[in-house]
Amino acid sequence: MLRDWRDDTINFLRHDAPKIVFVLIGTYVLMRMLRAIPRKSADLHLRKLPPGVSVQQFRTVTSVITSVGVFVLLFVAALEILSLLGLNLGPMLASAGIAGLAIGFGAQTLVHDFINGFFILLENQYDIGDTVRIAGVKGTVERMSLRMTVLRDEDGTVHLVPNSAVQIVSNTTRDWAQLALRVTVAYGEPSDKIVKLLQEIGNEVRHDPAFAEDIVSDIQVPGIDRVGNGEAEYLILIKTRPNKQYAVSRDLRRRIKECFEKNKIQAAGPGRIYVMDQNAGKAV
């Protein structure tokens, strides 16, 4: 018995042990290479990516890919080592499959979170700092991961949204934002005069050094958008850089009020001039 044990040990050390060492060394080298590739590619791409958000998106995606690759390498290496040790992998794989199936049924939502989060990052659906509407809530993205997205709304409330709940993304700060203002005055005011005044105000704001970089195109005054109840409503369209529309609209409202007072434009109601924000539904 001792002789058989010694022969088996010698045979193992002579034939199987070197193979196990080779598998361990090969796995270690491949893991180091796999982890080095994202770092090297990140160094090459960081110069071309915008600072902050896009860098995080790139690093998150590469981190996920690296983690999956490392898991696959470790799993394959473990199977190779167990087979070299003479263990029967059939029952073990069957048990692992049953256990994995049970865990999968119990963690469907979590898996859905990670899959959805991966594609949100991969497709760059929104970035940190964007104002978005997802899962019935609207706010600014403060943090995002494969598991969830953290939003903060206008009154400071923090919303934690699981990525599995993100079905439709409405991003209001991607590339440019458009603001639609509706100016309501008395029906009897000359239309050409009102349009001309609004165009002059728009040109002033467009060429104001304080807003020149925030407005991406000329401010448009298409004309009358609605007539009724003794009043006429004029439409103004302004395209700005993301999140810059609020400051531009406030200054535009102020200038409209001062201009109408100076030119004695009759209000739509008793002592009132309406400047409506189409999106927010507010009047000034």
PDB file of C-alpha atoms in Angstrom:
ATOM      1  CA  MET A   1       0.000   0.000   0.000  1.00  0.00           C
ATOM      2  CA  LEU A   2       2.807   2.356   0.882  1.00  0.00           C
ATOM      3  CA  ARG A   3       4.575   1.336  -2.298  1.00  0.00           C
ATOM      4  CA  ASP A   4       1.477   2.120  -4.391  1.00  0.00           C
ATOM      5  CA  TRP A   5       1.044   5.461  -2.634  1.00  0.00           C
ATOM      6  CA  ARG A   6       4.707   6.303  -3.273  1.00  0.00           C
ATOM      7  CA  ASP A   7       4.431   5.303  -6.926  1.00  0.00           C
ATOM      8  CA  ASP A   8       1.303   7.404  -7.354  1.00  0.00           C
ATOM      9  CA  THR A   9       3.000  10.381  -5.702  1.00  0.00           C
ATOM     10  CA  ILE A  10       6.084  10.070  -7.870  1.00  0.00           C
ATOM     11  CA  ASN A  11       3.956   9.689 -10.980  1.00  0.00           C
ATOM     12  CA  PHE A  12       1.895  12.753  -9.973  1.00  0.00           C
ATOM     13  CA  LEU A  13       5.001  14.875  -9.304  1.00  0.00           C
ATOM     14  CA  ARG A  14       6.590  13.723 -12.531  1.00  0.00           C
ATOM     15  CA  HIS A  15       3.636  14.121 -14.913  1.00  0.00           C
ATOM     16  CA  ASP A  16       0.686  16.041 -13.433  1.00  0.00           C
ATOM     17  CA  ALA A  17       2.384  18.540 -11.097  1.00  0.00           C
ATOM     18  CA  PRO A  18       4.300  20.284 -13.932  1.00  0.00           C
ATOM     19  CA  LYS A  19       1.039  20.573 -15.866  1.00  0.00           C
ATOM     20  CA  ILE A  20      -0.687  22.176 -12.861  1.00  0.00           C
ATOM     21  CA  VAL A  21       2.199  24.601 -12.414  1.00  0.00           C
ATOM     22  CA  PHE A  22       2.047  25.409 -16.131  1.00  0.00           C
ATOM     23  CA  VAL A  23      -1.724  26.064 -15.894  1.00  0.00           C
ATOM     24  CA  LEU A  24      -1.228  28.335 -12.854  1.00  0.00           C
ATOM     25  CA  ILE A  25       1.587  30.283 -14.487  1.00  0.00           C
ATOM     26  CA  GLY A  26      -0.299  30.583 -17.783  1.00  0.00           C
ATOM     27  CA  THR A  27      -3.439  31.768 -16.003  1.00  0.00           C
ATOM     28  CA  TYR A  28      -1.451  34.346 -14.016  1.00  0.00           C
ATOM     29  CA  VAL A  29       0.261  35.696 -17.145  1.00  0.00           C
ATOM     30  CA  LEU A  30      -3.013  35.895 -19.085  1.00  0.00           C
ATOM     31  CA  MET A  31      -4.714  37.689 -16.175  1.00  0.00           C
ATOM     32  CA  ARG A  32      -1.900  40.246 -16.004  1.00  0.00           C
ATOM     33  CA  MET A  33      -2.132  40.810 -19.757  1.00  0.00           C
ATOM     34  CA  LEU A  34      -5.923  41.104 -19.618  1.00  0.00           C
ATOM     35  CA  ARG A  35      -5.748  43.683 -16.836  1.00  0.00           C
ATOM     36  CA  ALA A  36      -3.002  45.632 -18.607  1.00  0.00           C
ATOM     37  CA  ILE A  37      -4.898  46.003 -21.895  1.00  0.00           C
ATOM     38  CA  PRO A  38      -7.638  48.335 -20.496  1.00  0.00           C
ATOM     39  CA  ARG A  39      -5.019  50.498 -18.750  1.00  0.00           C
ATOM     40  CA  LYS A  40      -2.981  50.858 -21.925  1.00  0.00           C
ATOM     41  CA  SER A  41      -6.027  51.536 -24.089  1.00  0.00           C
ATOM     42  CA  ALA A  42      -7.320  54.040 -21.530  1.00  0.00           C
ATOM     43  CA  ASP A  43      -4.021  55.941 -21.662  1.00  0.00           C
ATOM     44  CA  LEU A  44      -4.373  56.160 -25.440  1.00  0.00           C
ATOM     45  CA  HIS A  45      -8.018  57.241 -25.418  1.00  0.00           C
ATOM     46  CA  LEU A  46      -8.085  59.610 -22.438  1.00  0.00           C
ATOM     47  CA  ARG A  47      -6.577  62.380 -24.538  1.00  0.00           C
ATOM     48  CA  LYS A  48      -9.398  62.095 -27.052  1.00  0.00           C
ATOM     49  CA  LEU A  49     -12.246  61.771 -24.545  1.00  0.00           C
ATOM     50  CA  PRO A  50     -13.968  64.706 -22.805  1.00  0.00           C
ATOM     51  CA  PRO A  51     -12.901  65.065 -19.172  1.00  0.00           C
ATOM     52  CA  GLY A  52     -14.892  63.586 -16.335  1.00  0.00           C
ATOM     53  CA  VAL A  53     -17.884  61.601 -17.450  1.00  0.00           C
ATOM     54  CA  SER A  54     -16.765  59.940 -20.668  1.00  0.00           C
ATOM     55  CA  VAL A  55     -13.555  58.846 -18.975  1.00  0.00           C
ATOM     56  CA  GLN A  56     -15.591  57.155 -16.246  1.00  0.00           C
ATOM     57  CA  GLN A  57     -17.813  55.508 -18.828  1.00  0.00           C
ATOM     58  CA  PHE A  58     -14.798  54.115 -20.718  1.00  0.00           C
ATOM     59  CA  ARG A  59     -13.160  52.851 -17.541  1.00  0.00           C
ATOM     60  CA  THR A  60     -16.375  51.249 -16.291  1.00  0.00           C
ATOM     61  CA  VAL A  61     -16.968  49.344 -19.520  1.00  0.00           C
ATOM     62  CA  THR A  62     -13.354  48.142 -19.711  1.00  0.00           C
ATOM     63  CA  SER A  63     -13.520  47.147 -16.043  1.00  0.00           C
ATOM     64  CA  VAL A  64     -16.607  45.011 -16.694  1.00  0.00           C
ATOM     65  CA  ILE A  65     -14.984  43.327 -19.690  1.00  0.00           C
ATOM     66  CA  THR A  66     -11.826  42.669 -17.664  1.00  0.00           C
ATOM     67  CA  SER A  67     -13.801  41.190 -14.766  1.00  0.00           C
ATOM     68  CA  VAL A  68     -15.674  38.824 -17.076  1.00  0.00           C
ATOM     69  CA  GLY A  69     -12.423  37.771 -18.745  1.00  0.00           C
ATOM     70  CA  VAL A  70     -10.726  37.106 -15.400  1.00  0.00           C
ATOM     71  CA  PHE A  71     -13.693  35.018 -14.248  1.00  0.00           C
ATOM     72  CA  VAL A  72     -13.580  32.917 -17.422  1.00  0.00           C
ATOM     73  CA  LEU A  73      -9.827  32.360 -17.054  1.00  0.00           C
ATOM     74  CA  LEU A  74     -10.155  31.298 -13.412  1.00  0.00           C
ATOM     75  CA  PHE A  75     -13.075  29.001 -14.203  1.00  0.00           C
ATOM     76  CA  VAL A  76     -11.224  27.253 -17.045  1.00  0.00           C
ATOM     77  CA  ALA A  77      -8.051  26.980 -14.952  1.00  0.00           C
ATOM     78  CA  ALA A  78      -9.994  25.451 -12.052  1.00  0.00           C
ATOM     79  CA  LEU A  79     -11.551  22.850 -14.359  1.00  0.00           C
ATOM     80  CA  GLU A  80      -8.124  21.944 -15.790  1.00  0.00           C
ATOM     81  CA  ILE A  81      -6.560  21.581 -12.338  1.00  0.00           C
ATOM     82  CA  LEU A  82      -9.423  19.473 -11.008  1.00  0.00           C
ATOM     83  CA  SER A  83      -9.204  17.160 -14.006  1.00  0.00           C
ATOM     84  CA  LEU A  84      -5.435  16.781 -13.480  1.00  0.00           C
ATOM     85  CA  LEU A  85      -6.095  15.892  -9.841  1.00  0.00           C
ATOM     86  CA  GLY A  86      -8.267  13.016 -11.043  1.00  0.00           C
ATOM     87  CA  LEU A  87     -11.586  14.350  -9.788  1.00  0.00           C
ATOM     88  CA  ASN A  88     -14.769  13.441 -11.654  1.00  0.00           C
ATOM     89  CA  LEU A  89     -16.151  16.729 -12.971  1.00  0.00           C
ATOM     90  CA  GLY A  90     -19.487  15.354 -14.175  1.00  0.00           C
ATOM     91  CA  PRO A  91     -21.379  15.377 -10.842  1.00  0.00           C
ATOM     92  CA  MET A  92     -19.720  18.655  -9.818  1.00  0.00           C
ATOM     93  CA  LEU A  93     -20.752  20.412 -13.020  1.00  0.00           C
ATOM     94  CA  ALA A  94     -24.294  19.034 -12.707  1.00  0.00           C
ATOM     95  CA  SER A  95     -24.528  20.315  -9.110  1.00  0.00           C
ATOM     96  CA  ALA A  96     -23.079  23.673 -10.120  1.00  0.00           C
ATOM     97  CA  GLY A  97     -25.589  23.913 -12.960  1.00  0.00           C
ATOM     98  CA  ILE A  98     -28.531  23.240 -10.652  1.00  0.00           C
ATOM     99  CA  ALA A  99     -27.225  25.703  -8.048  1.00  0.00           C
ATOM    100  CA  GLY A 100     -26.591  28.333 -10.722  1.00  0.00           C
ATOM    101  CA  LEU A 101     -30.109  27.861 -12.079  1.00  0.00           C
ATOM    102  CA  ALA A 102     -31.609  28.349  -8.613  1.00  0.00           C
ATOM    103  CA  ILE A 103     -29.486  31.445  -7.979  1.00  0.00           C
ATOM    104  CA  GLY A 104     -30.395  32.784 -11.407  1.00  0.00           C
ATOM    105  CA  PHE A 105     -34.129  32.547 -10.710  1.00  0.00           C
ATOM    106  CA  GLY A 106     -33.634  34.276  -7.363  1.00  0.00           C
ATOM    107  CA  ALA A 107     -31.476  37.071  -8.781  1.00  0.00           C
ATOM    108  CA  GLN A 108     -33.219  37.876 -12.057  1.00  0.00           C
ATOM    109  CA  THR A 109     -33.713  41.526 -11.133  1.00  0.00           C
ATOM    110  CA  LEU A 110     -30.081  41.915 -10.116  1.00  0.00           C
ATOM    111  CA  VAL A 111     -28.898  40.343 -13.360  1.00  0.00           C
ATOM    112  CA  HIS A 112     -31.289  42.608 -15.273  1.00  0.00           C
ATOM    113  CA  ASP A 113     -29.819  45.617 -13.421  1.00  0.00           C
ATOM    114  CA  PHE A 114     -26.286  44.729 -14.470  1.00  0.00           C
ATOM    115  CA  ILE A 115     -27.172  43.926 -18.085  1.00  0.00           C
ATOM    116  CA  ASN A 116     -29.184  47.126 -18.475  1.00  0.00           C
ATOM    117  CA  GLY A 117     -26.477  49.152 -16.741  1.00  0.00           C
ATOM    118  CA  PHE A 118     -23.827  47.730 -19.039  1.00  0.00           C
ATOM    119  CA  PHE A 119     -25.716  48.803 -22.159  1.00  0.00           C
ATOM    120  CA  ILE A 120     -26.500  52.231 -20.668  1.00  0.00           C
ATOM    121  CA  LEU A 121     -22.769  52.794 -20.231  1.00  0.00           C
ATOM    122  CA  LEU A 122     -21.796  51.151 -23.501  1.00  0.00           C
ATOM    123  CA  GLU A 123     -24.285  53.190 -25.554  1.00  0.00           C
ATOM    124  CA  ASN A 124     -23.612  56.368 -23.558  1.00  0.00           C
ATOM    125  CA  GLN A 125     -27.330  57.016 -23.074  1.00  0.00           C
ATOM    126  CA  TYR A 126     -26.579  59.633 -20.401  1.00  0.00           C
ATOM    127  CA  ASP A 127     -23.604  60.979 -18.494  1.00  0.00           C
ATOM    128  CA  ILE A 128     -22.953  62.342 -15.037  1.00  0.00           C
ATOM    129  CA  GLY A 129     -24.238  65.914 -14.978  1.00  0.00           C
ATOM    130  CA  ASP A 130     -26.979  65.293 -17.564  1.00  0.00           C
ATOM    131  CA  THR A 131     -30.586  66.131 -16.728  1.00  0.00           C
ATOM    132  CA  VAL A 132     -32.695  63.087 -17.564  1.00  0.00           C
ATOM    133  CA  ARG A 133     -36.132  61.617 -17.000  1.00  0.00           C
ATOM    134  CA  ILE A 134     -36.068  57.882 -16.240  1.00  0.00           C
ATOM    135  CA  ALA A 135     -38.467  55.533 -14.449  1.00  0.00           C
ATOM    136  CA  GLY A 136     -40.953  58.373 -13.900  1.00  0.00           C
ATOM    137  CA  VAL A 137     -38.514  60.724 -12.110  1.00  0.00           C
ATOM    138  CA  LYS A 138     -36.467  63.651 -13.409  1.00  0.00           C
ATOM    139  CA  GLY A 139     -33.188  65.011 -12.089  1.00  0.00           C
ATOM    140  CA  THR A 140     -29.479  65.495 -12.607  1.00  0.00           C
ATOM    141  CA  VAL A 141     -27.333  62.358 -12.764  1.00  0.00           C
ATOM    142  CA  GLU A 142     -24.954  62.408  -9.794  1.00  0.00           C
ATOM    143  CA  ARG A 143     -23.641  58.856  -9.926  1.00  0.00           C
ATOM    144  CA  MET A 144     -24.066  55.835 -12.148  1.00  0.00           C
ATOM    145  CA  SER A 145     -22.929  52.223 -11.990  1.00  0.00           C
ATOM    146  CA  LEU A 146     -23.955  48.861 -13.385  1.00  0.00           C
ATOM    147  CA  ARG A 147     -26.398  48.468 -10.499  1.00  0.00           C
ATOM    148  CA  MET A 148     -28.213  51.816 -10.337  1.00  0.00           C
ATOM    149  CA  THR A 149     -28.382  55.474 -11.321  1.00  0.00           C
ATOM    150  CA  VAL A 150     -28.523  58.232  -8.704  1.00  0.00           C
ATOM    151  CA  LEU A 151     -30.566  61.340  -9.591  1.00  0.00           C
ATOM    152  CA  ARG A 152     -31.033  64.593  -7.673  1.00  0.00           C
ATOM    153  CA  ASP A 153     -34.103  66.645  -8.580  1.00  0.00           C
ATOM    154  CA  GLU A 154     -34.706  70.400  -8.371  1.00  0.00           C
ATOM    155  CA  ASP A 155     -35.674  70.425  -4.678  1.00  0.00           C
ATOM    156  CA  GLY A 156     -32.620  68.355  -3.684  1.00  0.00           C
ATOM    157  CA  THR A 157     -34.348  64.984  -3.344  1.00  0.00           C
ATOM    158  CA  VAL A 158     -32.114  62.038  -4.234  1.00  0.00           C
ATOM    159  CA  HIS A 159     -33.661  59.243  -6.321  1.00  0.00           C
ATOM    160  CA  LEU A 160     -31.990  55.813  -6.491  1.00  0.00           C
ATOM    161  CA  VAL A 161     -33.159  54.187  -9.721  1.00  0.00           C
ATOM    162  CA  PRO A 162     -32.284  50.516 -10.402  1.00  0.00           C
ATOM    163  CA  ASN A 163     -31.078  50.163 -13.967  1.00  0.00           C
ATOM    164  CA  SER A 164     -33.639  47.423 -14.608  1.00  0.00           C
ATOM    165  CA  ALA A 165     -36.353  50.097 -14.208  1.00  0.00           C
ATOM    166  CA  VAL A 166     -34.873  52.246 -16.994  1.00  0.00           C
ATOM    167  CA  GLN A 167     -37.014  51.575 -20.055  1.00  0.00           C
ATOM    168  CA  ILE A 168     -37.159  55.014 -21.705  1.00  0.00           C
ATOM    169  CA  VAL A 169     -34.470  57.692 -21.305  1.00  0.00           C
ATOM    170  CA  SER A 170     -35.381  61.344 -21.931  1.00  0.00           C
ATOM    171  CA  ASN A 171     -32.137  63.334 -21.930  1.00  0.00           C
ATOM    172  CA  THR A 172     -32.710  67.102 -21.913  1.00  0.00           C
ATOM    173  CA  THR A 173     -29.013  68.046 -21.938  1.00  0.00           C
ATOM    174  CA  ARG A 174     -27.586  66.102 -24.848  1.00  0.00           C
ATOM    175  CA  ASP A 175     -25.762  68.261 -27.441  1.00  0.00           C
ATOM    176  CA  TRP A 176     -28.114  71.272 -27.177  1.00  0.00           C
ATOM    177  CA  ALA A 177     -31.300  72.403 -25.476  1.00  0.00           C
ATOM    178  CA  GLN A 178     -34.207  74.337 -26.960  1.00  0.00           C
ATOM    179  CA  LEU A 179     -36.348  76.760 -25.037  1.00  0.00           C
ATOM    180  CA  ALA A 180     -39.783  77.838 -26.321  1.00  0.00           C
ATOM    181  CA  LEU A 181     -41.089  81.113 -24.862  1.00  0.00           C
ATOM    182  CA  ARG A 182     -44.631  82.310 -25.539  1.00  0.00           C
ATOM    183  CA  VAL A 183     -45.225  86.057 -25.208  1.00  0.00           C
ATOM    184  CA  THR A 184     -48.880  87.074 -24.895  1.00  0.00           C
ATOM    185  CA  VAL A 185     -50.003  90.675 -25.536  1.00  0.00           C
ATOM    186  CA  ALA A 186     -53.252  92.465 -26.348  1.00  0.00           C
ATOM    187  CA  TYR A 187     -54.986  91.479 -29.575  1.00  0.00           C
ATOM    188  CA  GLY A 188     -54.975  95.040 -30.914  1.00  0.00           C
ATOM    189  CA  GLU A 189     -51.188  95.461 -30.888  1.00  0.00           C
ATOM    190  CA  PRO A 190     -49.649  95.565 -34.417  1.00  0.00           C
ATOM    191  CA  SER A 191     -48.180  92.162 -35.232  1.00  0.00           C
ATOM    192  CA  ASP A 192     -45.261  93.522 -37.266  1.00  0.00           C
ATOM    193  CA  LYS A 193     -44.270  95.810 -34.424  1.00  0.00           C
ATOM    194  CA  ILE A 194     -44.319  93.010 -31.820  1.00  0.00           C
ATOM    195  CA  VAL A 195     -42.332  90.638 -34.037  1.00  0.00           C
ATOM    196  CA  LYS A 196     -39.779  93.359 -34.776  1.00  0.00           C
ATOM    197  CA  LEU A 197     -39.341  94.173 -31.083  1.00  0.00           C
ATOM    198  CA  LEU A 198     -38.925  90.513 -30.169  1.00  0.00           C
ATOM    199  CA  GLN A 199     -36.370  90.041 -32.960  1.00  0.00           C
ATOM    200  CA  GLU A 200     -34.402  93.062 -31.742  1.00  0.00           C
ATOM    201  CA  ILE A 201     -34.421  91.702 -28.202  1.00  0.00           C
ATOM    202  CA  GLY A 202     -33.295  88.313 -29.496  1.00  0.00           C
ATOM    203  CA  ASN A 203     -30.405  89.856 -31.431  1.00  0.00           C
ATOM    204  CA  GLU A 204     -29.321  91.810 -28.362  1.00  0.00           C
ATOM    205  CA  VAL A 205     -29.215  88.673 -26.237  1.00  0.00           C
ATOM    206  CA  ARG A 206     -27.544  86.673 -29.024  1.00  0.00           C
ATOM    207  CA  HIS A 207     -24.667  89.171 -29.299  1.00  0.00           C
ATOM    208  CA  ASP A 208     -24.369  89.911 -25.584  1.00  0.00           C
ATOM    209  CA  PRO A 209     -20.847  88.769 -24.518  1.00  0.00           C
ATOM    210  CA  ALA A 210     -22.378  87.245 -21.389  1.00  0.00           C
ATOM    211  CA  PHE A 211     -24.485  84.816 -23.472  1.00  0.00           C
ATOM    212  CA  ALA A 212     -22.680  84.638 -26.839  1.00  0.00           C
ATOM    213  CA  GLU A 213     -21.060  81.287 -26.050  1.00  0.00           C
ATOM    214  CA  ASP A 214     -24.211  79.821 -24.497  1.00  0.00           C
ATOM    215  CA  ILE A 215     -26.517  80.391 -27.492  1.00  0.00           C
ATOM    216  CA  VAL A 216     -25.735  78.067 -30.402  1.00  0.00           C
ATOM    217  CA  SER A 217     -27.916  79.689 -33.111  1.00  0.00           C
ATOM    218  CA  ASP A 218     -29.879  82.850 -33.845  1.00  0.00           C
ATOM    219  CA  ILE A 219     -32.979  83.365 -31.745  1.00  0.00           C
ATOM    220  CA  GLN A 220     -36.056  82.787 -33.920  1.00  0.00           C
ATOM    221  CA  VAL A 221     -39.399  84.595 -33.757  1.00  0.00           C
ATOM    222  CA  PRO A 222     -41.735  82.589 -36.058  1.00  0.00           C
ATOM    223  CA  GLY A 223     -44.654  84.957 -35.358  1.00  0.00           C
ATOM    224  CA  ILE A 224     -48.139  84.530 -33.927  1.00  0.00           C
ATOM    225  CA  ASP A 225     -48.743  81.079 -32.490  1.00  0.00           C
ATOM    226  CA  ARG A 226     -52.250  81.567 -31.081  1.00  0.00           C
ATOM    227  CA  VAL A 227     -55.070  84.115 -31.187  1.00  0.00           C
ATOM    228  CA  GLY A 228     -58.065  84.183 -28.857  1.00  0.00           C
ATOM    229  CA  ASN A 229     -59.780  85.793 -25.854  1.00  0.00           C
ATOM    230  CA  GLY A 230     -58.669  89.261 -26.866  1.00  0.00           C
ATOM    231  CA  GLU A 231     -54.982  88.381 -26.968  1.00  0.00           C
ATOM    232  CA  ALA A 232     -52.285  87.237 -29.363  1.00  0.00           C
ATOM    233  CA  GLU A 233     -49.499  84.827 -28.473  1.00  0.00           C
ATOM    234  CA  TYR A 234     -46.050  85.052 -30.106  1.00  0.00           C
ATOM    235  CA  LEU A 235     -43.488  82.241 -30.130  1.00  0.00           C
ATOM    236  CA  ILE A 236     -39.743  82.617 -29.505  1.00  0.00           C
ATOM    237  CA  LEU A 237     -37.325  79.695 -30.012  1.00  0.00           C
ATOM    238  CA  ILE A 238     -33.852  79.689 -28.444  1.00  0.00           C
ATOM    239  CA  LYS A 239     -31.225  76.956 -28.840  1.00  0.00           C
ATOM    240  CA  THR A 240     -28.546  76.909 -26.156  1.00  0.00           C
ATOM    241  CA  ARG A 241     -25.826  74.701 -24.781  1.00  0.00           C
ATOM    242  CA  PRO A 242     -26.999  72.084 -22.250  1.00  0.00           C
ATOM    243  CA  ASN A 243     -28.194  73.590 -18.947  1.00  0.00           C
ATOM    244  CA  LYS A 244     -27.636  77.148 -20.206  1.00  0.00           C
ATOM    245  CA  GLN A 245     -31.222  77.796 -21.278  1.00  0.00           C
ATOM    246  CA  TYR A 246     -32.370  78.902 -17.824  1.00  0.00           C
ATOM    247  CA  ALA A 247     -30.033  81.879 -17.489  1.00  0.00           C
ATOM    248  CA  VAL A 248     -30.718  82.917 -21.091  1.00  0.00           C
ATOM    249  CA  SER A 249     -34.502  82.717 -20.628  1.00  0.00           C
ATOM    250  CA  ARG A 250     -34.417  84.780 -17.415  1.00  0.00           C
ATOM    251  CA  ASP A 251     -32.483  87.572 -19.112  1.00  0.00           C
ATOM    252  CA  LEU A 252     -34.729  87.387 -22.160  1.00  0.00           C
ATOM    253  CA  ARG A 253     -37.845  87.757 -20.011  1.00  0.00           C
ATOM    254  CA  ARG A 254     -36.355  90.779 -18.270  1.00  0.00           C
ATOM    255  CA  ARG A 255     -35.525  92.451 -21.584  1.00  0.00           C
ATOM    256  CA  ILE A 256     -38.988  91.739 -22.980  1.00  0.00           C
ATOM    257  CA  LYS A 257     -40.634  93.310 -19.935  1.00  0.00           C
ATOM    258  CA  GLU A 258     -38.460  96.430 -20.101  1.00  0.00           C
ATOM    259  CA  CYS A 259     -38.906  96.779 -23.866  1.00  0.00           C
ATOM    260  CA  PHE A 260     -42.686  96.460 -23.706  1.00  0.00           C
ATOM    261  CA  GLU A 261     -42.892  98.995 -20.890  1.00  0.00           C
ATOM    262  CA  LYS A 262     -40.696 101.411 -22.845  1.00  0.00           C
ATOM    263  CA  ASN A 263     -42.769 101.034 -26.034  1.00  0.00           C
ATOM    264  CA  LYS A 264     -46.097 101.092 -24.148  1.00  0.00           C
ATOM    265  CA  ILE A 265     -47.209  97.681 -25.419  1.00  0.00           C
ATOM    266  CA  GLN A 266     -50.707  96.938 -24.106  1.00  0.00           C
ATOM    267  CA  ALA A 267     -50.919  93.856 -21.903  1.00  0.00           C
ATOM    268  CA  ALA A 268     -53.153  90.883 -22.660  1.00  0.00           C
ATOM    269  CA  GLY A 269     -55.075  91.261 -19.410  1.00  0.00           C
ATOM    270  CA  PRO A 270     -55.523  93.974 -16.807  1.00  0.00           C
ATOM    271  CA  GLY A 271     -51.943  95.088 -16.247  1.00  0.00           C
ATOM    272  CA  ARG A 272     -50.373  91.752 -17.235  1.00  0.00           C
ATOM    273  CA  ILE A 273     -48.016  90.563 -19.947  1.00  0.00           C
ATOM    274  CA  TYR A 274     -47.518  86.802 -20.146  1.00  0.00           C
ATOM    275  CA  VAL A 275     -44.186  85.256 -21.102  1.00  0.00           C
ATOM    276  CA  MET A 276     -44.812  81.526 -21.123  1.00  0.00           C
ATOM    277  CA  ASP A 277     -42.214  78.780 -20.978  1.00  0.00           C
ATOM    278  CA  GLN A 278     -43.670  75.973 -23.079  1.00  0.00           C
ATOM    279  CA  ASN A 279     -41.819  73.246 -21.189  1.00  0.00           C
ATOM    280  CA  ALA A 280     -42.334  74.420 -17.624  1.00  0.00           C
ATOM    281  CA  GLY A 281     -45.703  76.090 -18.110  1.00  0.00           C
ATOM    282  CA  LYS A 282     -44.703  79.141 -16.047  1.00  0.00           C
ATOM    283  CA  ALA A 283     -45.752  82.724 -16.584  1.00  0.00           C
ATOM    284  CA  VAL A 284     -43.821  85.883 -15.805  1.00  0.00           C
TER     285      VAL A 284
END
